[in-house]
CSV table of C-alpha atoms and ligand atoms in Angstrom, one decimal:
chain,number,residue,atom,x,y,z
A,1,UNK,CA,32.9,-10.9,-21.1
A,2,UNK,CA,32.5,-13.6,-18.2
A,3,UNK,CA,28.8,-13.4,-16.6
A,4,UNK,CA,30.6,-12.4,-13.4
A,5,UNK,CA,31.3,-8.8,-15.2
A,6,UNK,CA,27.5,-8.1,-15.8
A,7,UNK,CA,26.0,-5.0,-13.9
A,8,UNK,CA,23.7,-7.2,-11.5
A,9,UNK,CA,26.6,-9.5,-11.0
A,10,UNK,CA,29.1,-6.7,-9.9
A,11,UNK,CA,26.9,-4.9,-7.9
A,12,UNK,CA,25.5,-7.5,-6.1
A,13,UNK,CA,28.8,-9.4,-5.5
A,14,UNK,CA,30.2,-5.7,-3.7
A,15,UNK,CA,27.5,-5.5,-1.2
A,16,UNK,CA,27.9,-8.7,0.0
A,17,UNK,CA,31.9,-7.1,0.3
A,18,UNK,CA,30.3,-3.5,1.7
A,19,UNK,CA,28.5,-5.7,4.4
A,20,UNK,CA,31.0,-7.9,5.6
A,21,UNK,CA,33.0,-5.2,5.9
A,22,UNK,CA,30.9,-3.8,8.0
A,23,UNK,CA,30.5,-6.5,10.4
A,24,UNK,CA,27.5,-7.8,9.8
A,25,UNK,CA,28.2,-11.3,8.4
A,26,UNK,CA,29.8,-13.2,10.8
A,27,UNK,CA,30.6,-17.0,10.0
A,28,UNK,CA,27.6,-17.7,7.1
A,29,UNK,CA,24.9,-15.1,8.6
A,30,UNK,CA,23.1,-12.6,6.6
A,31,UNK,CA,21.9,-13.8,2.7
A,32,UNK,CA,21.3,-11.3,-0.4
A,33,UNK,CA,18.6,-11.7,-3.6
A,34,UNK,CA,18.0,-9.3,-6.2
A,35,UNK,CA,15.4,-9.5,-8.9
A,36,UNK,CA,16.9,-9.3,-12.3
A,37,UNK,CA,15.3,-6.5,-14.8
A,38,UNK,CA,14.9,-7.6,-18.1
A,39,UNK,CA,18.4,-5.9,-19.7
A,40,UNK,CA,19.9,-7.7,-16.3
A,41,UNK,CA,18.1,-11.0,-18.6
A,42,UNK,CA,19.4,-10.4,-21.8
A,43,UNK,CA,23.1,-9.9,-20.6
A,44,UNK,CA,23.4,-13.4,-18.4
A,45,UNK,CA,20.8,-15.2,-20.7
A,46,UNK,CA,24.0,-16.6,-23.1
A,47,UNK,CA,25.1,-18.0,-19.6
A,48,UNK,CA,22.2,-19.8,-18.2
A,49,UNK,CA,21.7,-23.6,-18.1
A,50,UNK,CA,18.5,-24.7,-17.7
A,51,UNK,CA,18.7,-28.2,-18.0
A,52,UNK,CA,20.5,-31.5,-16.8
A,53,UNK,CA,21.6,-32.6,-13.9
A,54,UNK,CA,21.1,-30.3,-10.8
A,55,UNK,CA,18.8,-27.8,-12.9
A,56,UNK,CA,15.6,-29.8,-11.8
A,57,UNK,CA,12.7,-28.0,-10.3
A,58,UNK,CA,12.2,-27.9,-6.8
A,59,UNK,CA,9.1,-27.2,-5.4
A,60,UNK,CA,8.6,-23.7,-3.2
A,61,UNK,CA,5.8,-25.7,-1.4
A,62,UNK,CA,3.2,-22.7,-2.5
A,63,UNK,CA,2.1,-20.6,-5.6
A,64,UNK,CA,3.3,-16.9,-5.7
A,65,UNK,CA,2.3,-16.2,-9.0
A,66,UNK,CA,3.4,-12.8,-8.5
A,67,UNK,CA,6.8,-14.0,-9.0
A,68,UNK,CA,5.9,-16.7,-11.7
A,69,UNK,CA,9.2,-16.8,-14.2
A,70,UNK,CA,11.1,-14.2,-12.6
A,71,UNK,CA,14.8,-14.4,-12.5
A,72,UNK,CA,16.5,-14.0,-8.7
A,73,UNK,CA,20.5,-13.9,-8.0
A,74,UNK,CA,20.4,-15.3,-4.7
A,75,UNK,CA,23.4,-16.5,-2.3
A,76,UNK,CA,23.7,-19.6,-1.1
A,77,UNK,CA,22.9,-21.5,2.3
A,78,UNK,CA,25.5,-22.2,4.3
A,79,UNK,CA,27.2,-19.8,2.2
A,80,UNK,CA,30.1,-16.5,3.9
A,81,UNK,CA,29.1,-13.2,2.4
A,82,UNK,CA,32.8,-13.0,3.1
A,83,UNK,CA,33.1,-15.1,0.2
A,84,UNK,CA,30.9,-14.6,-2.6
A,85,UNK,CA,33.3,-12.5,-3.9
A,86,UNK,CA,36.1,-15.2,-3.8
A,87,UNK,CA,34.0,-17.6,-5.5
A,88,UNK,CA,30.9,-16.8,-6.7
A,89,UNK,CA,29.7,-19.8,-8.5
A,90,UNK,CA,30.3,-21.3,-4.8
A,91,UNK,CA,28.5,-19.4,-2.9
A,92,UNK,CA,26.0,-17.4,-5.1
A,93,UNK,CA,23.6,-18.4,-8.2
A,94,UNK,CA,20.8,-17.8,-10.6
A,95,UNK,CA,17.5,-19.1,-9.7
A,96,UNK,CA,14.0,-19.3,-12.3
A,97,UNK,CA,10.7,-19.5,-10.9
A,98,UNK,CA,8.1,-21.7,-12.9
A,99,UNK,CA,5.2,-20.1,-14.7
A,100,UNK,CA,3.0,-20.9,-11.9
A,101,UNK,CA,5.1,-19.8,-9.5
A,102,UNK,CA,5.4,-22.4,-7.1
A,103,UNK,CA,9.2,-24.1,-8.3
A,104,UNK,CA,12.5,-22.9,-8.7
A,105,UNK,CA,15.3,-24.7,-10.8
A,106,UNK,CA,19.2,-23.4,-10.8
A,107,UNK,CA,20.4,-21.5,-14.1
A,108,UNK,CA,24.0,-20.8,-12.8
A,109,UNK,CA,25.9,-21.0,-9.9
A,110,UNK,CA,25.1,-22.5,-6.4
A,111,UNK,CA,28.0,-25.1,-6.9
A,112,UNK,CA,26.8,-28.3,-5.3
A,113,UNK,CA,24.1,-25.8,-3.0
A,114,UNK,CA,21.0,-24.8,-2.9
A,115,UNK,CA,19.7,-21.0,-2.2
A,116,UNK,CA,20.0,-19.8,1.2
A,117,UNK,CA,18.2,-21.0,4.3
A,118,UNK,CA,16.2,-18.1,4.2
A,119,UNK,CA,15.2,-18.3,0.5
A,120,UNK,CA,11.8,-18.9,1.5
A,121,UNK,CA,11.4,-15.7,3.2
A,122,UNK,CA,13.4,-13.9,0.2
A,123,UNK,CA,10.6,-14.9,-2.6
A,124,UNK,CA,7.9,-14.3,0.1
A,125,UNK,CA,9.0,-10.7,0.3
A,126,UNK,CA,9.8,-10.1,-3.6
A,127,UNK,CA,6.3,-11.5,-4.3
A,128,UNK,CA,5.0,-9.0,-1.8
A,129,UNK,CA,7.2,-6.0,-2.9
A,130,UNK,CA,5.3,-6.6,-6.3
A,131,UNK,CA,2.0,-7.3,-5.2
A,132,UNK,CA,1.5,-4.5,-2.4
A,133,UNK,CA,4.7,-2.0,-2.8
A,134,UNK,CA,5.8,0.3,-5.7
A,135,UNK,CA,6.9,-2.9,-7.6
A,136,UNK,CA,10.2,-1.2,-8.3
A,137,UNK,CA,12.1,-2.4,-5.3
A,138,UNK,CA,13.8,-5.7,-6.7
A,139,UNK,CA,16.8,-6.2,-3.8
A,140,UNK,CA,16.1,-8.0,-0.1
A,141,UNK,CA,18.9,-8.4,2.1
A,142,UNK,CA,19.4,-9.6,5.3
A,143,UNK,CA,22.4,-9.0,7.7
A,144,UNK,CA,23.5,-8.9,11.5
A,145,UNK,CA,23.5,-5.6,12.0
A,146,UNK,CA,24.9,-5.5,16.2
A,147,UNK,CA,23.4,-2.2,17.0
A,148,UNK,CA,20.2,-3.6,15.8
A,149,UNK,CA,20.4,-6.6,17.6
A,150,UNK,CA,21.7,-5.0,20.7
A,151,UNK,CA,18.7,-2.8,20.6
A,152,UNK,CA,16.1,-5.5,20.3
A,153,UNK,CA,17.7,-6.7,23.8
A,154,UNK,CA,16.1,-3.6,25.3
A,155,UNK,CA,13.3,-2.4,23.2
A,156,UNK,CA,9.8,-4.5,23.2
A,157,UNK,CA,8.9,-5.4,19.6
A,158,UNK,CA,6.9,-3.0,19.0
A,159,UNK,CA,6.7,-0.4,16.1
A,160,UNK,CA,5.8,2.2,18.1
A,161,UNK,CA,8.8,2.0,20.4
A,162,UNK,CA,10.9,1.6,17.8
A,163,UNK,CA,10.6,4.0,15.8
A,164,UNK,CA,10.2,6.4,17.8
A,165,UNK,CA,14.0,5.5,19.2
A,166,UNK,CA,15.3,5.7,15.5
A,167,UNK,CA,13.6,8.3,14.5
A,168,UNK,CA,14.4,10.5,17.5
A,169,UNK,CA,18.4,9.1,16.8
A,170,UNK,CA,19.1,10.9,13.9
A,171,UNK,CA,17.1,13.2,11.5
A,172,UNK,CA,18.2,11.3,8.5
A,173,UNK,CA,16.3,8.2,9.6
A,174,UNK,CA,12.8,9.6,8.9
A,175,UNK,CA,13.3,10.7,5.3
A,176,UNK,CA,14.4,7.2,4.3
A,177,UNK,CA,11.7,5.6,6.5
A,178,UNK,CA,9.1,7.7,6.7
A,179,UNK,CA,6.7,4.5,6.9
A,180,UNK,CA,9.2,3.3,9.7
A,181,UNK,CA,10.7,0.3,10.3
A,182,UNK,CA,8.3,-3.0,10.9
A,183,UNK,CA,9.6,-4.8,13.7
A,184,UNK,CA,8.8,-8.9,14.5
A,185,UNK,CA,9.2,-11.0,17.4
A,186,UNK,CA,11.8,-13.4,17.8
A,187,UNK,CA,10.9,-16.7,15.4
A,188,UNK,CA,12.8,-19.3,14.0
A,189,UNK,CA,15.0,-18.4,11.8
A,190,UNK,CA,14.6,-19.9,8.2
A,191,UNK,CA,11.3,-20.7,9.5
A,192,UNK,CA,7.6,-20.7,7.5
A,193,UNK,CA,6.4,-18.0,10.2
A,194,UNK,CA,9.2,-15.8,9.9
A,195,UNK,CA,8.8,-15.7,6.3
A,196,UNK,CA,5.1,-15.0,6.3
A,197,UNK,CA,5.7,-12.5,8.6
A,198,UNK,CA,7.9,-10.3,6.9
A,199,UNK,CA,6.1,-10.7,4.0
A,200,UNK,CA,2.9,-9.2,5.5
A,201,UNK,CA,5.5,-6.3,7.2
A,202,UNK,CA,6.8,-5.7,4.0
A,203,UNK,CA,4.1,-4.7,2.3
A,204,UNK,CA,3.9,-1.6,4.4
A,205,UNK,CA,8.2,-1.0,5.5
A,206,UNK,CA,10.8,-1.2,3.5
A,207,UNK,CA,12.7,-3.0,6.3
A,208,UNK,CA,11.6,-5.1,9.2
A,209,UNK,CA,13.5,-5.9,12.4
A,210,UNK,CA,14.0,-9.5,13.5
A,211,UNK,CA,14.4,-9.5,17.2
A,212,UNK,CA,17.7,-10.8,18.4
A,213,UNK,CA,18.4,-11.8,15.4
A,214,UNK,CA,18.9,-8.8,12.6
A,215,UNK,CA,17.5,-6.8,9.7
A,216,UNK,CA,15.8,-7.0,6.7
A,217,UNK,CA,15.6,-4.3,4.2
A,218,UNK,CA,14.6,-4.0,0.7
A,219,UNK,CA,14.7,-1.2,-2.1
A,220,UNK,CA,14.9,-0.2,-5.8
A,221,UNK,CA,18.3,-1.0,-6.2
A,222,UNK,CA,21.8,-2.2,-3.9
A,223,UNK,CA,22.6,1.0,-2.8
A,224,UNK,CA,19.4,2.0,-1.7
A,225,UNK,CA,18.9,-1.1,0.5
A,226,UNK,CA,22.5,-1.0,1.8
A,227,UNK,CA,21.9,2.7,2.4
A,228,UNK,CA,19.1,2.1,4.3
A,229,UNK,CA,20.4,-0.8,6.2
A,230,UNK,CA,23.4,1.2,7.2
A,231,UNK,CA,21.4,4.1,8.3
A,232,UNK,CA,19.2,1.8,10.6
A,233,UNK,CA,22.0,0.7,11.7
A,234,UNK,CA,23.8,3.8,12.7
A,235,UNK,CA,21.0,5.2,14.4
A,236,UNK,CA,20.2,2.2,16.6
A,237,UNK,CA,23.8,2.8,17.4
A,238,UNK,CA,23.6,6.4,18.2
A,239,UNK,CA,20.8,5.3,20.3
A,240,UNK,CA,22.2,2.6,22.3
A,241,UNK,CA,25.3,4.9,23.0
A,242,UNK,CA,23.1,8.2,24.1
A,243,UNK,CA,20.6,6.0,26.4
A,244,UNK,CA,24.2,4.2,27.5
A,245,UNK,CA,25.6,7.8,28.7
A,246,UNK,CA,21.9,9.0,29.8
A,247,UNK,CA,22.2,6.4,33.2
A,248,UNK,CA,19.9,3.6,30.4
A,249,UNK,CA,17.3,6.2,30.7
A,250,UNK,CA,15.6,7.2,27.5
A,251,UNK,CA,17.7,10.3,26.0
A,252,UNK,CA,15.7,13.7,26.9
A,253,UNK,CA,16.7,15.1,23.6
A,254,UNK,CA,15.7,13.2,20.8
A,255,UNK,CA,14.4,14.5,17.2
A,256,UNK,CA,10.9,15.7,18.5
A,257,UNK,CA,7.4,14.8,16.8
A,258,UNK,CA,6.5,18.8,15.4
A,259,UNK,CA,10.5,18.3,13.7
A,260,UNK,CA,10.5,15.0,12.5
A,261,UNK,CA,6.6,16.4,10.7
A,262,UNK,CA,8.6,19.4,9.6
A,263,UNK,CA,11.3,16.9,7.8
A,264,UNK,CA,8.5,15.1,6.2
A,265,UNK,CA,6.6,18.6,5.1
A,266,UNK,CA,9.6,19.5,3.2
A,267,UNK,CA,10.5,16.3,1.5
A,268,UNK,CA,6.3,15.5,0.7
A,269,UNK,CA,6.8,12.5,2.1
A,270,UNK,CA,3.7,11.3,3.6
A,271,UNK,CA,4.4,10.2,7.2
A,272,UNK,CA,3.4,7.2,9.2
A,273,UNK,CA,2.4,9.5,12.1
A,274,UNK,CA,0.2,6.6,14.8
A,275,UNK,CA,3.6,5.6,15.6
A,276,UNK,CA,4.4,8.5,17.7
A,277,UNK,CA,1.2,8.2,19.8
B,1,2HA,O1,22.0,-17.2,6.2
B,1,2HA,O2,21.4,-15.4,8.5
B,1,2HA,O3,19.0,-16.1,9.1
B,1,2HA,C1,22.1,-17.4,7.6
B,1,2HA,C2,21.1,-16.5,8.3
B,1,2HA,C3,19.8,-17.1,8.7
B,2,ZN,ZN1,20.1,-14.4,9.8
């Protein structure tokens, strides 16, 4: 078996397919890491390369010790989604964090690259999603949804608004989400403040909105966060085309507040309700 047949590996490599197919990846936008579990370790380990040249450490630039010798498959910058699957030692890798979490050195792949732009913003959120969520979600992705994007042309960034647009969309949205979406200004992308940012969002949503710019969304597993992703993204679609044929006003039928609480009573999920007031 080649490493490019373990579990992580295939999964991983076919959401990077699921989401360019979708659209959301234009020329190198949108990046994928995932957080490998320890039977995720023991398959690629007789793979790995941890020394030589190009397997230095390179500083983070800060501790996380919350993600101190973790493992992440990561794609890289500069990198198409389109094309991971073409050439994955190209265009995605293996990364190890140092025991004190503040350096990272390649094990395998990233062929002459380095982790993507927004790698930074990637371990920010992982550390986070250990430190302050369930600690089972191990997958952050980031794509270009349109719908989201086109909706952060007309919404303010604000939670509130937000959510109660894709909530009110489509009942679905709400028992994936019943936290809500975390929604951020626009900011650089790549940047130190972006990454912070989500980090701080991500503690509380499982996916954040970066205004005019796309999505991020985390979870358990790949086809949690894709599912999730997608159904952001269809909703802010089914949004955008309701408010469209409603004259741009806001559409006078949406899933109301007493239904979207009845939804949450019969799941027991525990509902972020102060972003309806
Ligand atoms: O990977 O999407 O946000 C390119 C980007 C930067
Ligand atoms: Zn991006």
């Amino acid at each position: 078996m080649g490493i490019e047949q373990a579990n992580c590996m295939r999964r991983f490599i076919r959401m990077c397919d699921d989401g360019w197919v979708e659209g959301w990846h234009e020329s190198n936008g949108g990046n994928l890491s995932y957080r490998l579990d320890e039977e995720d370790i023991r398959v690629v380990m007789p793979y790995l390369k941890v020394s030589g040249e190009g397997h230095d450490w390179v500083g983070i630039g800060r501790k996380e010790p919350d993600i101190a010798n973790a493992l992440f498959l990561v794609t890289a910058a500069g990198s198409p989604m389109r094309k991971v699957s073409i050439d994955p030692t190209l265009n995605c890798g293996i990364v190890e964090i140092d025991a004190s979490g503040s350096a990272w050195r390649r094990v395998w792949g990233l062929r002459n690259a380095r982790p993507t732009s927004e790698f930074l913003g990637h371990l920010l959120a992982h550390a986070a999603l250990i430190r302050d969520a369930d600690g089972d979600s191990r997958v952050v992705y980031h794509a270009h949804c349109q719908n989201v994007i086109a909706l952060s042309l007309i919404l303010n960034a604000s939670e509130a608004e937000w959510n109660r647009a894709l909530w009110g969309a489509m009942t679905e949205v709400v028992m994936l989400t019943p936290q809500g979406v975390g929604v951020l200004p626009w900011m650089l992308p790549g940047g130190r403040e972006l990454a912070e940012q989500t980090a701080l969002k991500i503690a509380k949503h499982a996916a954040v909105v970066w205004s005019q710019h796309g999505l991020i969304a985390t979870g358990p597993d790949f086809d949690e966060t894709f599912g999730l992703t997608h159904t952001i993204e269809k909703a802010a679609s089914i949004y955008l085309k309701a408010r469209a044929a409603n004259g741009g006003r806001v559409p006078d039928h949406l899933v109301a507040p007493a239904q979207l609480r009845e939804v949450c009573d019969a799941i027991g999920a525990s509902f972020n309700e102060d972003l309806l007031q």
